[in-house]
GROMACS .gro file of C-alpha atoms in nm:
model
  363
    1MET     CA    1 -15.084   3.281   1.618
    2ALA     CA    2 -14.727   3.416   1.630
    3CYS     CA    3 -14.851   3.765   1.718
    4HIS     CA    4 -15.076   3.618   1.987
    5LEU     CA    5 -14.786   3.424   2.136
    6ALA     CA    6 -14.558   3.730   2.128
    7SER     CA    7 -14.827   3.929   2.304
    8ARG     CA    8 -14.861   3.666   2.577
    9LEU     CA    9 -14.484   3.648   2.621
   10THR     CA   10 -14.470   4.025   2.652
   11GLN     CA   11 -14.746   4.011   2.911
   12ALA     CA   12 -14.558   3.740   3.101
   13ALA     CA   13 -14.242   3.948   3.098
   14ARG     CA   14 -14.432   4.251   3.226
   15THR     CA   15 -14.591   4.040   3.498
   16LEU     CA   16 -14.246   3.921   3.607
   17ASP     CA   17 -14.117   4.279   3.611
   18ASN     CA   18 -14.417   4.402   3.808
   19GLY     CA   19 -14.375   4.122   4.058
   20ILE     CA   20 -14.013   4.198   4.134
   21THR     CA   21 -14.069   4.572   4.169
   22ASN     CA   22 -14.355   4.540   4.414
   23GLU     CA   23 -14.284   4.761   4.715
   24SER     CA   24 -14.431   4.504   4.954
   25GLU     CA   25 -14.166   4.249   4.856
   26ARG     CA   26 -13.867   4.462   4.942
   27SER     CA   27 -13.627   4.333   5.205
   28PRO     CA   28 -13.690   4.436   5.565
   29LEU     CA   29 -13.312   4.475   5.595
   30ALA     CA   30 -13.301   4.738   5.322
   31LEU     CA   31 -13.541   5.016   5.416
   32GLU     CA   32 -13.337   5.332   5.445
   33SER     CA   33 -13.355   5.594   5.172
   34VAL     CA   34 -13.051   5.623   4.950
   35ASP     CA   35 -13.065   6.000   4.986
   36SER     CA   36 -13.044   5.972   5.364
   37ARG     CA   37 -12.702   5.810   5.345
   38VAL     CA   38 -12.405   6.036   5.406
   39SER     CA   39 -12.149   5.794   5.264
   40LYS     CA   40 -12.168   5.637   4.921
   41MET     CA   41 -12.027   5.289   4.894
   42LYS     CA   42 -11.900   5.184   4.552
   43ILE     CA   43 -12.126   4.921   4.397
   44ILE     CA   44 -12.012   4.700   4.109
   45ALA     CA   45 -12.276   4.482   3.943
   46ILE     CA   46 -12.104   4.195   3.768
   47GLU     CA   47 -12.383   4.026   3.565
   48GLU     CA   48 -12.540   4.296   3.352
   49HIS     CA   49 -12.650   4.209   3.000
   50VAL     CA   50 -12.647   4.347   2.650
   51LEU     CA   51 -12.790   4.231   2.317
   52PRO     CA   52 -12.630   4.414   2.023
   53ASP     CA   53 -12.836   4.436   1.705
   54GLN     CA   54 -12.586   4.222   1.513
   55VAL     CA   55 -12.638   3.931   1.753
   56LYS     CA   56 -13.015   3.974   1.756
   57HIS     CA   57 -13.008   3.969   1.375
   58ALA     CA   58 -12.801   3.650   1.372
   59TRP     CA   59 -13.038   3.481   1.617
   60SER     CA   60 -13.332   3.583   1.399
   61THR     CA   61 -13.191   3.476   1.061
   62ILE     CA   62 -12.961   3.175   1.113
   63PRO     CA   63 -13.158   2.849   1.132
   64GLY     CA   64 -13.152   2.702   1.483
   65ALA     CA   65 -12.983   3.006   1.637
   66ASP     CA   66 -13.282   3.113   1.846
   67ASP     CA   67 -13.347   2.852   2.112
   68GLY     CA   68 -13.675   3.021   2.206
   69THR     CA   69 -13.538   3.277   2.448
   70LEU     CA   70 -13.543   3.560   2.197
   71GLY     CA   71 -13.910   3.584   2.286
   72LEU     CA   72 -13.812   3.678   2.642
   73ASN     CA   73 -13.668   4.012   2.528
   74PRO     CA   74 -13.973   4.210   2.413
   75GLY     CA   75 -14.046   4.581   2.431
   76VAL     CA   76 -13.860   4.777   2.695
   77LEU     CA   77 -13.636   4.481   2.780
   78GLY     CA   78 -13.511   4.468   2.421
   79LYS     CA   79 -13.449   4.841   2.415
   80ARG     CA   80 -13.254   4.831   2.740
   81LEU     CA   81 -13.047   4.535   2.622
   82ALA     CA   82 -12.955   4.718   2.300
   83ASP     CA   83 -12.862   5.045   2.469
   84MET     CA   84 -12.503   5.068   2.588
   85GLY     CA   85 -12.484   5.439   2.651
   86ARG     CA   86 -12.686   5.723   2.795
   87GLN     CA   87 -13.007   5.541   2.892
   88ARG     CA   88 -12.817   5.258   3.058
   89LEU     CA   89 -12.604   5.505   3.254
   90ALA     CA   90 -12.914   5.695   3.363
   91LEU     CA   91 -13.078   5.379   3.495
   92MET     CA   92 -12.757   5.278   3.670
   93ASP     CA   93 -12.759   5.614   3.847
   94GLU     CA   94 -13.126   5.575   3.930
   95THR     CA   95 -13.084   5.236   4.096
   96GLY     CA   96 -12.752   5.319   4.263
   97VAL     CA   97 -12.504   5.108   4.062
   98ASP     CA   98 -12.165   5.266   3.997
   99VAL     CA   99 -12.018   5.007   3.759
  100GLN     CA  100 -12.176   4.747   3.531
  101VAL     CA  101 -11.977   4.449   3.407
  102LEU     CA  102 -12.131   4.397   3.064
  103SER     CA  103 -12.194   4.057   2.907
  104LEU     CA  104 -12.396   3.917   2.619
  105THR     CA  105 -12.730   3.773   2.725
  106THR     CA  106 -12.815   3.405   2.690
  107PRO     CA  107 -12.770   3.189   2.479
  108GLY     CA  108 -12.466   3.383   2.365
  109LEU     CA  109 -12.315   3.246   2.045
  110ASN     CA  110 -12.353   2.878   2.132
  111ASN     CA  111 -12.612   2.808   1.862
  112LEU     CA  112 -12.443   2.994   1.575
  113GLY     CA  113 -12.185   2.738   1.468
  114ARG     CA  114 -11.894   2.885   1.273
  115HIS     CA  115 -12.084   3.213   1.238
  116GLY     CA  116 -12.004   3.273   1.602
  117VAL     CA  117 -11.628   3.295   1.551
  118ASP     CA  118 -11.629   3.625   1.367
  119LEU     CA  119 -11.925   3.753   1.565
  120ALA     CA  120 -11.744   3.694   1.894
  121ARG     CA  121 -11.463   3.923   1.782
  122ARG     CA  122 -11.708   4.193   1.675
  123VAL     CA  123 -11.909   4.175   1.997
  124ASN     CA  124 -11.598   4.184   2.214
  125ASP     CA  125 -11.464   4.479   2.017
  126LEU     CA  126 -11.797   4.656   2.073
  127LEU     CA  127 -11.782   4.581   2.446
  128ALA     CA  128 -11.425   4.712   2.461
  129ASP     CA  129 -11.528   5.031   2.281
  130THR     CA  130 -11.816   5.077   2.524
  131VAL     CA  131 -11.583   5.038   2.820
  132ALA     CA  132 -11.330   5.276   2.666
  133ALA     CA  133 -11.601   5.541   2.627
  134ASN     CA  134 -11.694   5.518   2.999
  135PRO     CA  135 -11.410   5.338   3.178
  136SER     CA  136 -11.525   5.444   3.524
  137ARG     CA  137 -11.874   5.301   3.467
  138PHE     CA  138 -11.829   4.990   3.254
  139GLN     CA  139 -11.622   4.671   3.247
  140ALA     CA  140 -11.684   4.360   3.036
  141LEU     CA  141 -11.685   3.983   3.025
  142ALA     CA  142 -11.592   3.841   2.686
  143VAL     CA  143 -11.820   3.617   2.482
  144LEU     CA  144 -11.656   3.312   2.325
  145PRO     CA  145 -11.733   3.102   2.014
  146SER     CA  146 -11.739   2.785   2.221
  147VAL     CA  147 -11.830   2.561   1.928
  148ASP     CA  148 -11.467   2.597   1.810
  149ALA     CA  149 -11.226   2.502   2.089
  150ASP     CA  150 -10.920   2.670   1.939
  151ALA     CA  151 -11.104   2.986   1.837
  152ALA     CA  152 -11.267   3.016   2.181
  153ALA     CA  153 -10.935   2.987   2.363
  154GLN     CA  154 -10.765   3.236   2.133
  155GLU     CA  155 -11.051   3.483   2.164
  156LEU     CA  156 -11.035   3.458   2.541
  157ARG     CA  157 -10.666   3.540   2.532
  158ARG     CA  158 -10.721   3.832   2.291
  159ALA     CA  159 -11.017   3.970   2.485
  160VAL     CA  160 -10.829   3.968   2.814
  161ARG     CA  161 -10.483   4.075   2.702
  162GLU     CA  162 -10.571   4.316   2.421
  163LEU     CA  163 -10.921   4.439   2.504
  164GLY     CA  164 -10.906   4.439   2.885
  165CYS     CA  165 -11.201   4.208   2.949
  166LYS     CA  166 -11.218   4.086   3.308
  167GLY     CA  167 -11.295   3.726   3.215
  168ALA     CA  168 -11.556   3.549   3.004
  169ILE     CA  169 -11.910   3.423   3.017
  170LEU     CA  170 -12.007   3.068   2.926
  171TYR     CA  171 -12.357   2.942   2.852
  172GLY     CA  172 -12.318   2.577   2.934
  173ARG     CA  173 -12.385   2.329   2.657
  174VAL     CA  174 -12.299   2.359   2.291
  175GLY     CA  175 -12.569   2.139   2.144
  176GLU     CA  176 -12.552   1.819   2.346
  177LYS     CA  177 -12.196   1.884   2.465
  178ASN     CA  178 -12.189   1.980   2.833
  179LEU     CA  179 -11.923   2.198   2.994
  180ASP     CA  180 -11.715   1.894   3.083
  181HIS     CA  181 -11.676   1.808   2.712
  182ALA     CA  182 -11.328   1.829   2.559
  183ILE     CA  183 -11.421   2.135   2.348
  184PHE     CA  184 -11.410   2.347   2.665
  185GLU     CA  185 -11.075   2.219   2.792
  186GLN     CA  186 -10.863   2.490   2.628
  187THR     CA  187 -11.094   2.759   2.758
  188PHE     CA  188 -11.052   2.633   3.114
  189ALA     CA  189 -10.677   2.607   3.067
  190TYR     CA  190 -10.643   2.960   2.929
  191ALA     CA  191 -10.869   3.110   3.196
  192ALA     CA  192 -10.654   2.949   3.466
  193GLU     CA  193 -10.337   3.066   3.294
  194LEU     CA  194 -10.465   3.421   3.255
  195GLY     CA  195 -10.606   3.427   3.609
  196VAL     CA  196 -10.953   3.540   3.502
  197PRO     CA  197 -11.294   3.408   3.610
  198LEU     CA  198 -11.558   3.236   3.398
  199LEU     CA  199 -11.924   3.307   3.469
  200ILE     CA  200 -12.149   3.008   3.397
  201HIS     CA  201 -12.472   3.162   3.272
  202PRO     CA  202 -12.801   2.972   3.244
  203GLN     CA  203 -12.912   2.839   2.906
  204ILE     CA  204 -13.247   2.684   2.822
  205PRO     CA  205 -13.240   2.303   2.863
  206GLN     CA  206 -13.220   2.090   2.550
  207VAL     CA  207 -13.544   2.005   2.371
  208SER     CA  208 -13.568   1.651   2.508
  209VAL     CA  209 -13.546   1.778   2.866
  210ARG     CA  210 -13.796   2.056   2.801
  211GLU     CA  211 -14.043   1.810   2.653
  212ALA     CA  212 -14.002   1.571   2.945
  213TYR     CA  213 -14.021   1.818   3.234
  214TYR     CA  214 -14.130   2.165   3.127
  215ALA     CA  215 -14.393   2.116   2.855
  216GLY     CA  216 -14.765   2.051   2.854
  217PHE     CA  217 -14.899   2.392   2.950
  218ALA     CA  218 -14.962   2.693   2.727
  219ALA     CA  219 -14.657   2.795   2.520
  220PRO     CA  220 -14.572   3.103   2.733
  221ILE     CA  221 -14.586   2.894   3.051
  222ASP     CA  222 -14.370   2.619   2.900
  223LEU     CA  223 -14.108   2.876   2.799
  224ALA     CA  224 -14.116   3.058   3.133
  225LEU     CA  225 -14.092   2.735   3.335
  226SER     CA  226 -13.800   2.607   3.127
  227THR     CA  227 -13.613   2.938   3.160
  228PHE     CA  228 -13.646   3.192   3.438
  229GLY     CA  229 -13.902   2.988   3.634
  230LEU     CA  230 -13.675   2.693   3.703
  231GLY     CA  231 -13.509   2.533   3.401
  232TRP     CA  232 -13.228   2.784   3.359
  233HIS     CA  233 -13.117   2.738   3.716
  234PHE     CA  234 -13.108   2.360   3.723
  235GLU     CA  235 -12.923   2.369   3.391
  236ALA     CA  236 -12.649   2.607   3.507
  237GLY     CA  237 -12.608   2.436   3.843
  238ILE     CA  238 -12.570   2.095   3.681
  239GLN     CA  239 -12.301   2.232   3.448
  240PHE     CA  240 -12.096   2.336   3.752
  241VAL     CA  241 -12.144   1.998   3.918
  242ARG     CA  242 -12.034   1.825   3.597
  243ILE     CA  243 -11.705   2.017   3.571
  244VAL     CA  244 -11.630   1.935   3.935
  245LEU     CA  245 -11.695   1.565   3.878
  246ALA     CA  246 -11.494   1.571   3.554
  247GLY     CA  247 -11.185   1.683   3.746
  248VAL     CA  248 -11.155   2.025   3.583
  249PHE     CA  249 -11.047   2.183   3.910
  250ASP     CA  250 -10.803   1.903   3.980
  251ARG     CA  251 -10.635   1.986   3.648
  252TYR     CA  252 -10.663   2.362   3.699
  253PRO     CA  253 -10.673   2.425   4.074
  254GLY     CA  254 -10.651   2.802   4.031
  255LEU     CA  255 -10.951   2.824   3.799
  256GLN     CA  256 -11.233   3.038   3.936
  257VAL     CA  257 -11.594   3.022   3.820
  258ILE     CA  258 -11.901   3.224   3.911
  259LEU     CA  259 -12.259   3.107   3.947
  260GLY     CA  260 -12.543   3.358   3.948
  261HIS     CA  261 -12.877   3.348   4.128
  262TRP     CA  262 -12.701   3.260   4.452
  263GLY     CA  263 -12.544   2.944   4.314
  264GLU     CA  264 -12.808   2.815   4.072
  265LEU     CA  265 -12.958   2.584   4.339
  266VAL     CA  266 -12.623   2.413   4.408
  267ILE     CA  267 -12.558   2.566   4.750
  268PHE     CA  268 -12.895   2.448   4.880
  269TYR     CA  269 -12.798   2.083   4.827
  270LEU     CA  270 -12.436   2.078   4.937
  271GLU     CA  271 -12.501   1.813   5.200
  272ARG     CA  272 -12.627   1.575   4.931
  273LEU     CA  273 -12.366   1.675   4.673
  274GLY     CA  274 -12.096   1.608   4.928
  275MET     CA  275 -12.204   1.245   4.932
  276LEU     CA  276 -12.066   1.215   4.578
  277ASP     CA  277 -11.726   1.184   4.747
  278ARG     CA  278 -11.808   0.816   4.799
  279VAL     CA  279 -11.778   0.750   4.425
  280SER     CA  280 -11.616   1.053   4.256
  281GLY     CA  281 -11.248   0.963   4.291
  282LEU     CA  282 -11.157   1.334   4.298
  283GLN     CA  283 -10.847   1.467   4.468
  284HIS     CA  284 -11.052   1.663   4.720
  285PRO     CA  285 -11.400   1.655   4.876
  286PHE     CA  286 -11.674   1.817   4.668
  287LEU     CA  287 -11.717   2.093   4.923
  288ASP     CA  288 -11.352   2.196   4.882
  289TYR     CA  289 -11.415   2.288   4.518
  290VAL     CA  290 -11.714   2.496   4.623
  291ARG     CA  291 -11.507   2.681   4.881
  292ASN     CA  292 -11.192   2.723   4.670
  293ASN     CA  293 -11.311   2.756   4.309
  294LEU     CA  294 -11.661   2.907   4.321
  295TYR     CA  295 -11.793   3.260   4.359
  296LEU     CA  296 -12.163   3.338   4.401
  297THR     CA  297 -12.351   3.643   4.282
  298ALA     CA  298 -12.700   3.775   4.347
  299SER     CA  299 -12.831   3.823   3.992
  300GLY     CA  300 -13.095   4.064   4.115
  301MET     CA  301 -13.235   3.830   4.380
  302PHE     CA  302 -13.220   4.078   4.667
  303SER     CA  303 -13.267   3.827   4.947
  304PRO     CA  304 -13.081   3.859   5.278
  305ALA     CA  305 -13.171   3.496   5.351
  306TYR     CA  306 -13.005   3.376   5.031
  307LEU     CA  307 -12.706   3.595   5.103
  308ARG     CA  308 -12.666   3.430   5.443
  309GLN     CA  309 -12.689   3.088   5.278
  310ALA     CA  310 -12.423   3.191   5.027
  311ILE     CA  311 -12.192   3.309   5.303
  312ASP     CA  312 -12.242   2.981   5.488
  313ALA     CA  313 -12.140   2.798   5.170
  314VAL     CA  314 -11.843   2.997   5.041
  315GLY     CA  315 -11.761   3.267   5.298
  316THR     CA  316 -11.766   3.644   5.275
  317ASP     CA  317 -11.467   3.659   5.039
  318ARG     CA  318 -11.659   3.484   4.759
  319ILE     CA  319 -11.984   3.676   4.733
  320LEU     CA  320 -12.043   3.925   4.452
  321PHE     CA  321 -12.319   4.173   4.375
  322SER     CA  322 -12.521   4.186   4.052
  323THR     CA  323 -12.864   4.303   3.938
  324ASP     CA  324 -12.911   4.089   3.623
  325TYR     CA  325 -12.994   4.406   3.430
  326PRO     CA  326 -13.232   4.459   3.264
  327TYR     CA  327 -13.427   4.149   3.362
  328GLN     CA  328 -13.441   4.222   3.734
  329TYR     CA  329 -13.419   4.600   3.711
  330ARG     CA  330 -13.581   4.782   4.004
  331SER     CA  331 -13.639   5.155   4.025
  332GLY     CA  332 -13.613   5.376   4.330
  333GLY     CA  333 -13.249   5.315   4.420
  334GLU     CA  334 -13.323   4.953   4.507
  335ALA     CA  335 -12.976   4.813   4.437
  336ARG     CA  336 -12.805   5.059   4.668
  337ARG     CA  337 -13.076   5.031   4.929
  338PHE     CA  338 -13.034   4.654   4.939
  339VAL     CA  339 -12.655   4.663   4.973
  340GLU     CA  340 -12.635   4.945   5.223
  341GLY     CA  341 -12.919   4.808   5.435
  342LEU     CA  342 -12.770   4.462   5.481
  343GLU     CA  343 -12.677   4.336   5.826
  344LEU     CA  344 -12.312   4.285   5.735
  345ASP     CA  345 -12.024   4.435   5.929
  346ASP     CA  346 -11.811   4.721   5.802
  347ALA     CA  347 -11.551   4.484   5.660
  348ASP     CA  348 -11.785   4.242   5.481
  349LYS     CA  349 -12.030   4.484   5.322
  350PRO     CA  350 -11.767   4.647   5.093
  351LYS     CA  351 -11.647   4.298   4.998
  352PHE     CA  352 -11.990   4.218   4.863
  353ALA     CA  353 -12.036   4.559   4.704
  354HIS     CA  354 -11.706   4.580   4.514
  355ARG     CA  355 -11.389   4.458   4.684
  356ASN     CA  356 -11.426   4.086   4.613
  357TRP     CA  357 -11.472   4.156   4.242
  358GLU     CA  358 -11.177   4.392   4.235
  359ARG     CA  359 -10.957   4.137   4.409
  360LEU     CA  360 -11.074   3.854   4.184
  361THR     CA  361 -11.006   4.049   3.865
  362GLY     CA  362 -10.716   4.269   3.973
  363SER     CA  363 -10.928   4.579   3.905
   0.00000   0.00000   0.00000
């Protein structure tokens, strides 16, 4: 049964990959050949994932560590996640990405308890070594042992100040504790103090939510629906809304966070979210936090329509490029073709490609 399920998950992953690489689905605004371009704009992809063997081993052996998403990394995906050298660089060249900002894939270390404290240091050291080996091609976002508030804050400080990480990645809940829980307060405070961004990455919803909304089909469908189909994106978007409503940005007005997948559904409901002002008691309207504290990145969703929606929500100074490697990897120079073919003016296109990230992180 387990082998049968793994086989079906692998097939589902391949189906997803085939769907997103279909030539007929490419953007009409991104048709020119990369080779036909005389200039070469720098492209930084800021949400590009890794899965070191030591983390995969911990997920596989520590009870409760794997929340089900380990099954989403079969075959070639697993190999690409593990590789942090030559193959990754070759595929970056092939798709037209100059720099990857590396981060641990979901669910990070959130389900490892105290085991995550030491592992966070080892993973961040590995990321720093990878960057040091290819500093013109790689940067990194630190992973934090969020279950331990003090350890997470201290590791953020160490990773930024000593290892050169550009910020950190969060995975939402630790157990039933959402991002507005007190265990995250020091992390927000340190990120604001250090002037580095936090990327809120999707995590699978808790079991009770999955059973209520995402179950009842075959196991591969249940998993897909509760993760990349829809569940991940509601989960991450709600975490952002919760930290707004909890007054995190009132306490740390300089704190900057990033949402992938063009805002994890949030930007498509800003009119309704703005109505929370009637009851929130916040210092500013909800939309002000979106415009002053939020950056949006593509996460491999190469959609000019979504890009326009993102610009309407946050402006051209708060859009960032990413491919969500290896999950949304496309061959044939697709990343560069998308960026260079966009109908953005000569000032805004480089912002999206690299300048906004460099300004945000002081790169």
